[in-house]
Amino acid sequence: MQKSVIHLEDIKKSYFLGKNELPVLKGVSLDIFKNEYVALMGPSGSGKSTLMNILGCLDTPTSGKYILSGHDVSKMEDNALAGVRGKEIGFVFQQFNLMPRLTALENVAVPLIYAGIGKKEREEKARMMLERVKLGDRYKHKPNELSGGQCQRVAIARALVNDPSLILADEPTGNLDTKTSIEIMEIFGSIHASGNTVVLVTHEEDIADHARRIIRLRDGVIESDRVNEKKEALLKS
Ligand SMILES: Nc1ncnc2c1ncn2[C@@H]1O[C@H](COP(=O)(O)OP(=O)(O)O)[C@@H](O)[C@H]1O
Ligand SMILES: [Mg+2]
């Protein structure tokens, strides 16, 4: 049997604003297997980021079960959750979320500090990751000395540096022009090709077309979940 990286059972999530309950996820169940490449789509407000934050252990569901790489994370306390997150997840955000005072190299090395890895090894690994995203010559630059696309490549290198079992990206090309978006999608393609599991949120059909499977969310439930026929046809041709 194939091993699930993500196993969700009837995940519900509400936000509470005073006494008012805002139900956002209304029972999401799904499995994502090793080395899948999934695009999560849906209208604004349908719950994509809420679901991604749960998948990335940045938030916990109100009810339901989430097994991540064999760990039941649905009932974990913050500390334990942070531990799993650091080991299993690489997260890429629309706004890059780099530390402005740190160089590209230092930004990429941050997750390795939390993993307790020594300075020399951290720098070596971070250098390798920057080479991988073709930024080997920019390692001393700070975020404000880099273009948006370059910042996103630094963020991708940071997401990969711990060799996580899952790469999550929430609208990673949302702040980038078309040409730069294509370059970033090529990097995600190569990450997937090297054996990683990738889940990315987008509302753009041509970005989603890079993925092998497309899940559509509407009003907090899965509306459809299917193989991306276009990508399959491309791979067979
Ligand atoms: N921290 C929060 N507190 C209260 N409501 C929130 C919070 N985050 C998101 N929401 C609400 O939940 C709904 C879904 O948001 P979100 O998951 O960000 O959707 P999407 O990413 O698909 O646009 C929206 O109505 C949004 O306003
Ligand atoms: Mg969102």
PDB file of C-alpha atoms and ligand atoms in Angstrom:
ATOM      1  CA  MET A   1       0.000   0.000   0.000  1.00  0.00           C
ATOM      2  CA  GLN A   2       1.093   3.552  -0.758  1.00  0.00           C
ATOM      3  CA  LYS A   3       2.096   5.644   2.223  1.00  0.00           C
ATOM      4  CA  SER A   4       0.060   8.794   2.943  1.00  0.00           C
ATOM      5  CA  VAL A   5       2.060  11.886   3.713  1.00  0.00           C
ATOM      6  CA  ILE A   6      -1.205  13.645   4.562  1.00  0.00           C
ATOM      7  CA  HIS A   7      -4.305  11.901   5.876  1.00  0.00           C
ATOM      8  CA  LEU A   8      -7.275  14.140   6.761  1.00  0.00           C
ATOM      9  CA  GLU A   9     -10.530  12.870   8.228  1.00  0.00           C
ATOM     10  CA  ASP A  10     -13.493  15.217   8.451  1.00  0.00           C
ATOM     11  CA  ILE A  11     -11.424  18.302   9.271  1.00  0.00           C
ATOM     12  CA  LYS A  12     -13.491  21.228  10.500  1.00  0.00           C
ATOM     13  CA  LYS A  13     -12.226  24.666  11.388  1.00  0.00           C
ATOM     14  CA  SER A  14     -14.147  27.611  12.782  1.00  0.00           C
ATOM     15  CA  TYR A  15     -12.880  30.991  13.802  1.00  0.00           C
ATOM     16  CA  PHE A  16     -14.527  32.485  16.858  1.00  0.00           C
ATOM     17  CA  LEU A  17     -15.082  36.208  16.887  1.00  0.00           C
ATOM     18  CA  GLY A  18     -16.487  36.893  20.317  1.00  0.00           C
ATOM     19  CA  LYS A  19     -19.586  34.721  20.509  1.00  0.00           C
ATOM     20  CA  ASN A  20     -19.887  34.388  16.764  1.00  0.00           C
ATOM     21  CA  GLU A  21     -18.686  31.188  15.169  1.00  0.00           C
ATOM     22  CA  LEU A  22     -17.442  31.460  11.590  1.00  0.00           C
ATOM     23  CA  PRO A  23     -17.265  27.939  10.149  1.00  0.00           C
ATOM     24  CA  VAL A  24     -14.597  27.940   7.427  1.00  0.00           C
ATOM     25  CA  LEU A  25     -13.735  24.268   6.827  1.00  0.00           C
ATOM     26  CA  LYS A  26     -16.847  22.109   6.972  1.00  0.00           C
ATOM     27  CA  GLY A  27     -15.534  18.563   6.831  1.00  0.00           C
ATOM     28  CA  VAL A  28     -12.506  18.007   4.605  1.00  0.00           C
ATOM     29  CA  SER A  29     -11.227  14.451   4.107  1.00  0.00           C
ATOM     30  CA  LEU A  30      -8.355  13.560   1.798  1.00  0.00           C
ATOM     31  CA  ASP A  31      -5.118  11.638   1.376  1.00  0.00           C
ATOM     32  CA  ILE A  32      -2.001  12.900  -0.316  1.00  0.00           C
ATOM     33  CA  PHE A  33       0.681  10.329  -1.081  1.00  0.00           C
ATOM     34  CA  LYS A  34       4.441  10.535  -1.302  1.00  0.00           C
ATOM     35  CA  ASN A  35       5.719  12.410  -4.366  1.00  0.00           C
ATOM     36  CA  GLU A  36       2.323  13.782  -5.373  1.00  0.00           C
ATOM     37  CA  TYR A  37       2.137  17.267  -6.879  1.00  0.00           C
ATOM     38  CA  VAL A  38      -1.195  18.833  -5.900  1.00  0.00           C
ATOM     39  CA  ALA A  39      -2.698  22.221  -6.690  1.00  0.00           C
ATOM     40  CA  LEU A  40      -5.341  23.483  -4.278  1.00  0.00           C
ATOM     41  CA  MET A  41      -7.721  25.900  -5.972  1.00  0.00           C
ATOM     42  CA  GLY A  42     -10.888  27.738  -5.081  1.00  0.00           C
ATOM     43  CA  PRO A  43     -12.422  31.192  -4.855  1.00  0.00           C
ATOM     44  CA  SER A  44     -11.139  33.780  -2.430  1.00  0.00           C
ATOM     45  CA  GLY A  45     -12.462  33.035   1.060  1.00  0.00           C
ATOM     46  CA  SER A  46     -13.121  29.334   0.351  1.00  0.00           C
ATOM     47  CA  GLY A  47     -10.681  28.261   3.074  1.00  0.00           C
ATOM     48  CA  LYS A  48      -7.493  27.491   1.118  1.00  0.00           C
ATOM     49  CA  SER A  49      -5.107  29.316   3.445  1.00  0.00           C
ATOM     50  CA  THR A  50      -6.934  27.976   6.504  1.00  0.00           C
ATOM     51  CA  LEU A  51      -6.441  24.432   5.188  1.00  0.00           C
ATOM     52  CA  MET A  52      -2.796  25.087   4.271  1.00  0.00           C
ATOM     53  CA  ASN A  53      -2.078  26.460   7.748  1.00  0.00           C
ATOM     54  CA  ILE A  54      -3.513  23.277   9.247  1.00  0.00           C
ATOM     55  CA  LEU A  55      -1.544  21.096   6.812  1.00  0.00           C
ATOM     56  CA  GLY A  56       1.589  23.057   7.732  1.00  0.00           C
ATOM     57  CA  CYS A  57       0.990  22.687  11.490  1.00  0.00           C
ATOM     58  CA  LEU A  58       0.749  26.463  11.847  1.00  0.00           C
ATOM     59  CA  ASP A  59      -2.786  26.033  13.178  1.00  0.00           C
ATOM     60  CA  THR A  60      -4.931  23.202  14.566  1.00  0.00           C
ATOM     61  CA  PRO A  61      -8.390  22.081  13.403  1.00  0.00           C
ATOM     62  CA  THR A  62     -11.493  22.595  15.541  1.00  0.00           C
ATOM     63  CA  SER A  63     -12.315  18.904  15.008  1.00  0.00           C
ATOM     64  CA  GLY A  64     -11.254  16.007  12.820  1.00  0.00           C
ATOM     65  CA  LYS A  65      -8.123  13.952  12.440  1.00  0.00           C
ATOM     66  CA  TYR A  66      -4.833  14.865  10.753  1.00  0.00           C
ATOM     67  CA  ILE A  67      -2.088  12.267  10.389  1.00  0.00           C
ATOM     68  CA  LEU A  68       1.114  13.780   8.959  1.00  0.00           C
ATOM     69  CA  SER A  69       3.777  11.232   7.953  1.00  0.00           C
ATOM     70  CA  GLY A  70       2.418   8.819  10.578  1.00  0.00           C
ATOM     71  CA  HIS A  71       2.165  11.405  13.404  1.00  0.00           C
ATOM     72  CA  ASP A  72      -1.300  12.245  14.732  1.00  0.00           C
ATOM     73  CA  VAL A  73      -0.896  16.023  14.850  1.00  0.00           C
ATOM     74  CA  SER A  74      -4.574  16.911  15.339  1.00  0.00           C
ATOM     75  CA  LYS A  75      -4.312  16.882  19.113  1.00  0.00           C
ATOM     76  CA  MET A  76      -0.726  18.009  19.581  1.00  0.00           C
ATOM     77  CA  GLU A  77       0.190  20.922  21.834  1.00  0.00           C
ATOM     78  CA  ASP A  78       2.067  23.892  20.353  1.00  0.00           C
ATOM     79  CA  ASN A  79       5.548  22.683  21.351  1.00  0.00           C
ATOM     80  CA  ALA A  80       5.159  19.229  19.888  1.00  0.00           C
ATOM     81  CA  LEU A  81       3.556  20.730  16.809  1.00  0.00           C
ATOM     82  CA  ALA A  82       6.487  23.093  16.315  1.00  0.00           C
ATOM     83  CA  GLY A  83       8.816  20.104  16.506  1.00  0.00           C
ATOM     84  CA  VAL A  84       6.943  18.177  13.804  1.00  0.00           C
ATOM     85  CA  ARG A  85       6.659  21.322  11.686  1.00  0.00           C
ATOM     86  CA  GLY A  86      10.405  21.917  11.807  1.00  0.00           C
ATOM     87  CA  LYS A  87      11.184  18.356  10.727  1.00  0.00           C
ATOM     88  CA  GLU A  88       8.429  17.546   8.252  1.00  0.00           C
ATOM     89  CA  ILE A  89       7.312  20.809   6.598  1.00  0.00           C
ATOM     90  CA  GLY A  90       8.804  23.368   4.257  1.00  0.00           C
ATOM     91  CA  PHE A  91       6.470  26.356   3.856  1.00  0.00           C
ATOM     92  CA  VAL A  92       6.609  28.969   1.086  1.00  0.00           C
ATOM     93  CA  PHE A  93       4.420  32.072   1.417  1.00  0.00           C
ATOM     94  CA  GLN A  94       3.146  34.651  -1.024  1.00  0.00           C
ATOM     95  CA  GLN A  95       4.925  37.440   0.907  1.00  0.00           C
ATOM     96  CA  PHE A  96       8.218  35.450   1.075  1.00  0.00           C
ATOM     97  CA  ASN A  97       8.456  36.052   4.886  1.00  0.00           C
ATOM     98  CA  LEU A  98      12.246  36.466   4.894  1.00  0.00           C
ATOM     99  CA  MET A  99      14.083  38.104   7.779  1.00  0.00           C
ATOM    100  CA  PRO A 100      15.059  41.554   6.456  1.00  0.00           C
ATOM    101  CA  ARG A 101      18.294  41.898   8.420  1.00  0.00           C
ATOM    102  CA  LEU A 102      19.682  38.510   7.464  1.00  0.00           C
ATOM    103  CA  THR A 103      21.543  37.680   4.248  1.00  0.00           C
ATOM    104  CA  ALA A 104      20.150  35.134   1.790  1.00  0.00           C
ATOM    105  CA  LEU A 105      22.529  32.526   3.241  1.00  0.00           C
ATOM    106  CA  GLU A 106      21.507  33.294   6.826  1.00  0.00           C
ATOM    107  CA  ASN A 107      17.812  33.191   5.933  1.00  0.00           C
ATOM    108  CA  VAL A 108      18.180  29.773   4.350  1.00  0.00           C
ATOM    109  CA  ALA A 109      20.124  28.515   7.375  1.00  0.00           C
ATOM    110  CA  VAL A 110      17.485  29.547   9.965  1.00  0.00           C
ATOM    111  CA  PRO A 111      15.623  26.176  10.069  1.00  0.00           C
ATOM    112  CA  LEU A 112      18.976  24.450  10.673  1.00  0.00           C
ATOM    113  CA  ILE A 113      19.555  26.516  13.811  1.00  0.00           C
ATOM    114  CA  TYR A 114      16.318  25.115  15.238  1.00  0.00           C
ATOM    115  CA  ALA A 115      17.417  21.648  14.162  1.00  0.00           C
ATOM    116  CA  GLY A 116      20.561  22.093  16.293  1.00  0.00           C
ATOM    117  CA  ILE A 117      23.068  21.880  13.444  1.00  0.00           C
ATOM    118  CA  GLY A 118      26.497  23.555  13.865  1.00  0.00           C
ATOM    119  CA  LYS A 119      27.473  26.740  12.038  1.00  0.00           C
ATOM    120  CA  LYS A 120      29.859  25.248   9.483  1.00  0.00           C
ATOM    121  CA  GLU A 121      27.416  22.547   8.386  1.00  0.00           C
ATOM    122  CA  ARG A 122      24.568  25.088   8.335  1.00  0.00           C
ATOM    123  CA  GLU A 123      26.479  27.334   5.975  1.00  0.00           C
ATOM    124  CA  GLU A 124      27.477  24.452   3.721  1.00  0.00           C
ATOM    125  CA  LYS A 125      23.910  23.194   3.461  1.00  0.00           C
ATOM    126  CA  ALA A 126      22.474  26.670   2.926  1.00  0.00           C
ATOM    127  CA  ARG A 127      25.049  27.301   0.170  1.00  0.00           C
ATOM    128  CA  MET A 128      24.047  24.058  -1.551  1.00  0.00           C
ATOM    129  CA  MET A 129      20.367  24.991  -1.406  1.00  0.00           C
ATOM    130  CA  LEU A 130      21.039  28.449  -2.846  1.00  0.00           C
ATOM    131  CA  GLU A 131      22.992  26.809  -5.695  1.00  0.00           C
ATOM    132  CA  ARG A 132      20.016  24.542  -6.290  1.00  0.00           C
ATOM    133  CA  VAL A 133      17.685  27.533  -6.799  1.00  0.00           C
ATOM    134  CA  LYS A 134      20.397  29.201  -8.931  1.00  0.00           C
ATOM    135  CA  LEU A 135      21.232  31.934  -6.440  1.00  0.00           C
ATOM    136  CA  GLY A 136      24.725  30.751  -5.537  1.00  0.00           C
ATOM    137  CA  ASP A 137      26.150  34.162  -6.461  1.00  0.00           C
ATOM    138  CA  ARG A 138      23.729  36.134  -4.274  1.00  0.00           C
ATOM    139  CA  TYR A 139      24.294  34.535  -0.904  1.00  0.00           C
ATOM    140  CA  LYS A 140      25.525  37.728   0.791  1.00  0.00           C
ATOM    141  CA  HIS A 141      22.579  39.833  -0.381  1.00  0.00           C
ATOM    142  CA  LYS A 142      19.837  40.924   1.943  1.00  0.00           C
ATOM    143  CA  PRO A 143      16.163  40.681   0.893  1.00  0.00           C
ATOM    144  CA  ASN A 144      15.949  44.388  -0.039  1.00  0.00           C
ATOM    145  CA  GLU A 145      18.896  43.849  -2.408  1.00  0.00           C
ATOM    146  CA  LEU A 146      17.082  41.066  -4.251  1.00  0.00           C
ATOM    147  CA  SER A 147      14.177  41.036  -6.721  1.00  0.00           C
ATOM    148  CA  GLY A 148      10.825  39.476  -5.793  1.00  0.00           C
ATOM    149  CA  GLY A 149      11.619  36.341  -7.758  1.00  0.00           C
ATOM    150  CA  GLN A 150      15.023  36.059  -6.102  1.00  0.00           C
ATOM    151  CA  CYS A 151      13.444  36.511  -2.649  1.00  0.00           C
ATOM    152  CA  GLN A 152      11.014  33.707  -3.442  1.00  0.00           C
ATOM    153  CA  ARG A 153      13.916  31.482  -4.498  1.00  0.00           C
ATOM    154  CA  VAL A 154      15.618  32.186  -1.153  1.00  0.00           C
ATOM    155  CA  ALA A 155      12.346  31.248   0.577  1.00  0.00           C
ATOM    156  CA  ILE A 156      12.158  28.014  -1.447  1.00  0.00           C
ATOM    157  CA  ALA A 157      15.771  27.176  -0.532  1.00  0.00           C
ATOM    158  CA  ARG A 158      14.865  27.772   3.127  1.00  0.00           C
ATOM    159  CA  ALA A 159      11.823  25.496   2.799  1.00  0.00           C
ATOM    160  CA  LEU A 160      14.000  22.704   1.357  1.00  0.00           C
ATOM    161  CA  VAL A 161      17.034  22.954   3.614  1.00  0.00           C
ATOM    162  CA  ASN A 162      15.730  20.544   6.274  1.00  0.00           C
ATOM    163  CA  ASP A 163      14.776  17.948   3.691  1.00  0.00           C
ATOM    164  CA  PRO A 164      11.115  18.002   4.774  1.00  0.00           C
ATOM    165  CA  SER A 165       8.627  15.307   3.790  1.00  0.00           C
ATOM    166  CA  LEU A 166       6.188  17.939   2.510  1.00  0.00           C
ATOM    167  CA  ILE A 167       6.558  21.273   0.682  1.00  0.00           C
ATOM    168  CA  LEU A 168       3.568  23.621   1.080  1.00  0.00           C
ATOM    169  CA  ALA A 169       3.274  26.827  -0.912  1.00  0.00           C
ATOM    170  CA  ASP A 170       0.406  29.317  -0.485  1.00  0.00           C
ATOM    171  CA  GLU A 171       0.086  31.454  -3.650  1.00  0.00           C
ATOM    172  CA  PRO A 172       3.891  31.402  -4.170  1.00  0.00           C
ATOM    173  CA  THR A 173       3.619  33.363  -7.422  1.00  0.00           C
ATOM    174  CA  GLY A 174       0.915  35.749  -6.190  1.00  0.00           C
ATOM    175  CA  ASN A 175       3.341  38.680  -5.955  1.00  0.00           C
ATOM    176  CA  LEU A 176       5.363  37.916  -9.078  1.00  0.00           C
ATOM    177  CA  ASP A 177       5.122  38.861 -12.756  1.00  0.00           C
ATOM    178  CA  THR A 178       4.391  36.198 -15.382  1.00  0.00           C
ATOM    179  CA  LYS A 179       7.990  35.572 -16.449  1.00  0.00           C
ATOM    180  CA  THR A 180       9.214  35.239 -12.862  1.00  0.00           C
ATOM    181  CA  SER A 181       6.219  33.027 -12.013  1.00  0.00           C
ATOM    182  CA  ILE A 182       7.242  30.626 -14.773  1.00  0.00           C
ATOM    183  CA  GLU A 183      10.789  30.444 -13.358  1.00  0.00           C
ATOM    184  CA  ILE A 184       9.422  29.740  -9.876  1.00  0.00           C
ATOM    185  CA  MET A 185       7.102  27.032 -11.240  1.00  0.00           C
ATOM    186  CA  GLU A 186      10.096  25.410 -12.969  1.00  0.00           C
ATOM    187  CA  ILE A 187      11.779  25.204  -9.567  1.00  0.00           C
ATOM    188  CA  PHE A 188       8.703  23.549  -8.038  1.00  0.00           C
ATOM    189  CA  GLY A 189       8.712  21.146 -10.996  1.00  0.00           C
ATOM    190  CA  SER A 190      12.304  20.158 -10.282  1.00  0.00           C
ATOM    191  CA  ILE A 191      11.576  19.808  -6.544  1.00  0.00           C
ATOM    192  CA  HIS A 192       8.751  17.406  -7.401  1.00  0.00           C
ATOM    193  CA  ALA A 193      10.910  15.554  -9.947  1.00  0.00           C
ATOM    194  CA  SER A 194      13.541  14.937  -7.272  1.00  0.00           C
ATOM    195  CA  GLY A 195      10.999  13.014  -5.173  1.00  0.00           C
ATOM    196  CA  ASN A 196       9.362  15.639  -2.965  1.00  0.00           C
ATOM    197  CA  THR A 197       5.665  15.931  -2.153  1.00  0.00           C
ATOM    198  CA  VAL A 198       4.333  19.347  -3.161  1.00  0.00           C
ATOM    199  CA  VAL A 199       1.014  21.038  -2.355  1.00  0.00           C
ATOM    200  CA  LEU A 200       0.481  24.523  -3.702  1.00  0.00           C
ATOM    201  CA  VAL A 201      -2.379  26.985  -3.546  1.00  0.00           C
ATOM    202  CA  THR A 202      -3.154  29.115  -6.544  1.00  0.00           C
ATOM    203  CA  HIS A 203      -6.168  30.744  -8.123  1.00  0.00           C
ATOM    204  CA  GLU A 204      -4.519  30.810 -11.570  1.00  0.00           C
ATOM    205  CA  GLU A 205      -5.388  27.955 -13.910  1.00  0.00           C
ATOM    206  CA  ASP A 206      -2.046  28.074 -15.761  1.00  0.00           C
ATOM    207  CA  ILE A 207      -0.145  27.784 -12.468  1.00  0.00           C
ATOM    208  CA  ALA A 208      -2.359  24.869 -11.361  1.00  0.00           C
ATOM    209  CA  ASP A 209      -1.646  23.172 -14.697  1.00  0.00           C
ATOM    210  CA  HIS A 210       1.873  22.396 -13.472  1.00  0.00           C
ATOM    211  CA  ALA A 211       0.392  20.005 -10.906  1.00  0.00           C
ATOM    212  CA  ARG A 212      -0.637  16.368 -11.461  1.00  0.00           C
ATOM    213  CA  ARG A 213      -3.739  16.580  -9.303  1.00  0.00           C
ATOM    214  CA  ILE A 214      -6.131  19.496  -8.778  1.00  0.00           C
ATOM    215  CA  ILE A 215      -8.321  19.798  -5.689  1.00  0.00           C
ATOM    216  CA  ARG A 216     -11.007  22.482  -5.749  1.00  0.00           C
ATOM    217  CA  LEU A 217     -12.369  23.890  -2.536  1.00  0.00           C
ATOM    218  CA  ARG A 218     -15.654  25.765  -2.374  1.00  0.00           C
ATOM    219  CA  ASP A 219     -17.204  27.223   0.736  1.00  0.00           C
ATOM    220  CA  GLY A 220     -15.168  24.985   3.043  1.00  0.00           C
ATOM    221  CA  VAL A 221     -15.725  21.641   1.315  1.00  0.00           C
ATOM    222  CA  ILE A 222     -13.956  19.780  -1.501  1.00  0.00           C
ATOM    223  CA  GLU A 223     -15.909  20.403  -4.671  1.00  0.00           C
ATOM    224  CA  SER A 224     -13.726  18.259  -6.927  1.00  0.00           C
ATOM    225  CA  ASP A 225     -10.509  16.282  -6.731  1.00  0.00           C
ATOM    226  CA  ARG A 226      -9.122  14.977  -9.983  1.00  0.00           C
ATOM    227  CA  VAL A 227      -6.102  14.149 -12.088  1.00  0.00           C
ATOM    228  CA  ASN A 228      -4.901  17.072 -14.194  1.00  0.00           C
ATOM    229  CA  GLU A 229      -5.659  15.743 -17.682  1.00  0.00           C
ATOM    230  CA  LYS A 230      -3.570  18.433 -19.402  1.00  0.00           C
ATOM    231  CA  LYS A 231      -0.454  17.521 -17.441  1.00  0.00           C
ATOM    232  CA  GLU A 232      -1.034  13.775 -18.008  1.00  0.00           C
ATOM    233  CA  ALA A 233      -1.357  14.350 -21.757  1.00  0.00           C
ATOM    234  CA  LEU A 234       1.871  16.381 -21.746  1.00  0.00           C
ATOM    235  CA  LEU A 235       3.741  13.686 -19.847  1.00  0.00           C
ATOM    236  CA  LYS A 236       2.539  10.977 -22.259  1.00  0.00           C
ATOM    237  CA  SER A 237       3.395  12.924 -25.414  1.00  0.00           C
TER     238      SER A 237
HETATM  239  N1  LIG B   1      -7.620  34.355  11.708  1.00  0.00           N
HETATM  240  C1  LIG B   1      -8.860  34.498  11.244  1.00  0.00           C
HETATM  241  N2  LIG B   1      -9.860  34.946  12.060  1.00  0.00           N
HETATM  242  C2  LIG B   1     -11.117  35.082  11.610  1.00  0.00           C
HETATM  243  N3  LIG B   1     -11.515  34.790  10.358  1.00  0.00           N
HETATM  244  C3  LIG B   1     -10.584  34.355   9.499  1.00  0.00           C
HETATM  245  C4  LIG B   1      -9.207  34.176   9.903  1.00  0.00           C
HETATM  246  N4  LIG B   1      -8.504  33.714   8.828  1.00  0.00           N
HETATM  247  C5  LIG B   1      -9.388  33.609   7.825  1.00  0.00           C
HETATM  248  N5  LIG B   1     -10.624  33.979   8.205  1.00  0.00           N
HETATM  249  C6  LIG B   1     -11.849  33.947   7.382  1.00  0.00           C
HETATM  250  O1  LIG B   1     -12.015  32.614   6.937  1.00  0.00           O
HETATM  251  C7  LIG B   1     -12.477  32.569   5.596  1.00  0.00           C
HETATM  252  C8  LIG B   1     -11.518  31.778   4.738  1.00  0.00           C
HETATM  253  O2  LIG B   1     -10.273  32.447   4.669  1.00  0.00           O
HETATM  254  P1  LIG B   1      -8.983  31.843   3.948  1.00  0.00           P
HETATM  255  O3  LIG B   1      -8.721  30.477   4.458  1.00  0.00           O
HETATM  256  O4  LIG B   1      -7.903  32.846   4.093  1.00  0.00           O
HETATM  257  O5  LIG B   1      -9.502  31.754   2.423  1.00  0.00           O
HETATM  258  P2  LIG B   1      -8.685  31.701   1.050  1.00  0.00           P
HETATM  259  O6  LIG B   1      -7.237  31.464   1.347  1.00  0.00           O
HETATM  260  O7  LIG B   1      -9.330  30.593   0.278  1.00  0.00           O
HETATM  261  O8  LIG B   1      -8.921  33.015   0.387  1.00  0.00           O
HETATM  262  C9  LIG B   1     -12.639  34.025   5.165  1.00  0.00           C
HETATM  263  O9  LIG B   1     -13.979  34.371   5.326  1.00  0.00           O
HETATM  264  C10 LIG B   1     -11.737  34.771   6.114  1.00  0.00           C
HETATM  265  O10 LIG B   1     -12.212  36.076   6.318  1.00  0.00           O
HETATM  266 MG    MG B   2      -5.473  32.518   0.935  1.00  0.00          MG
END
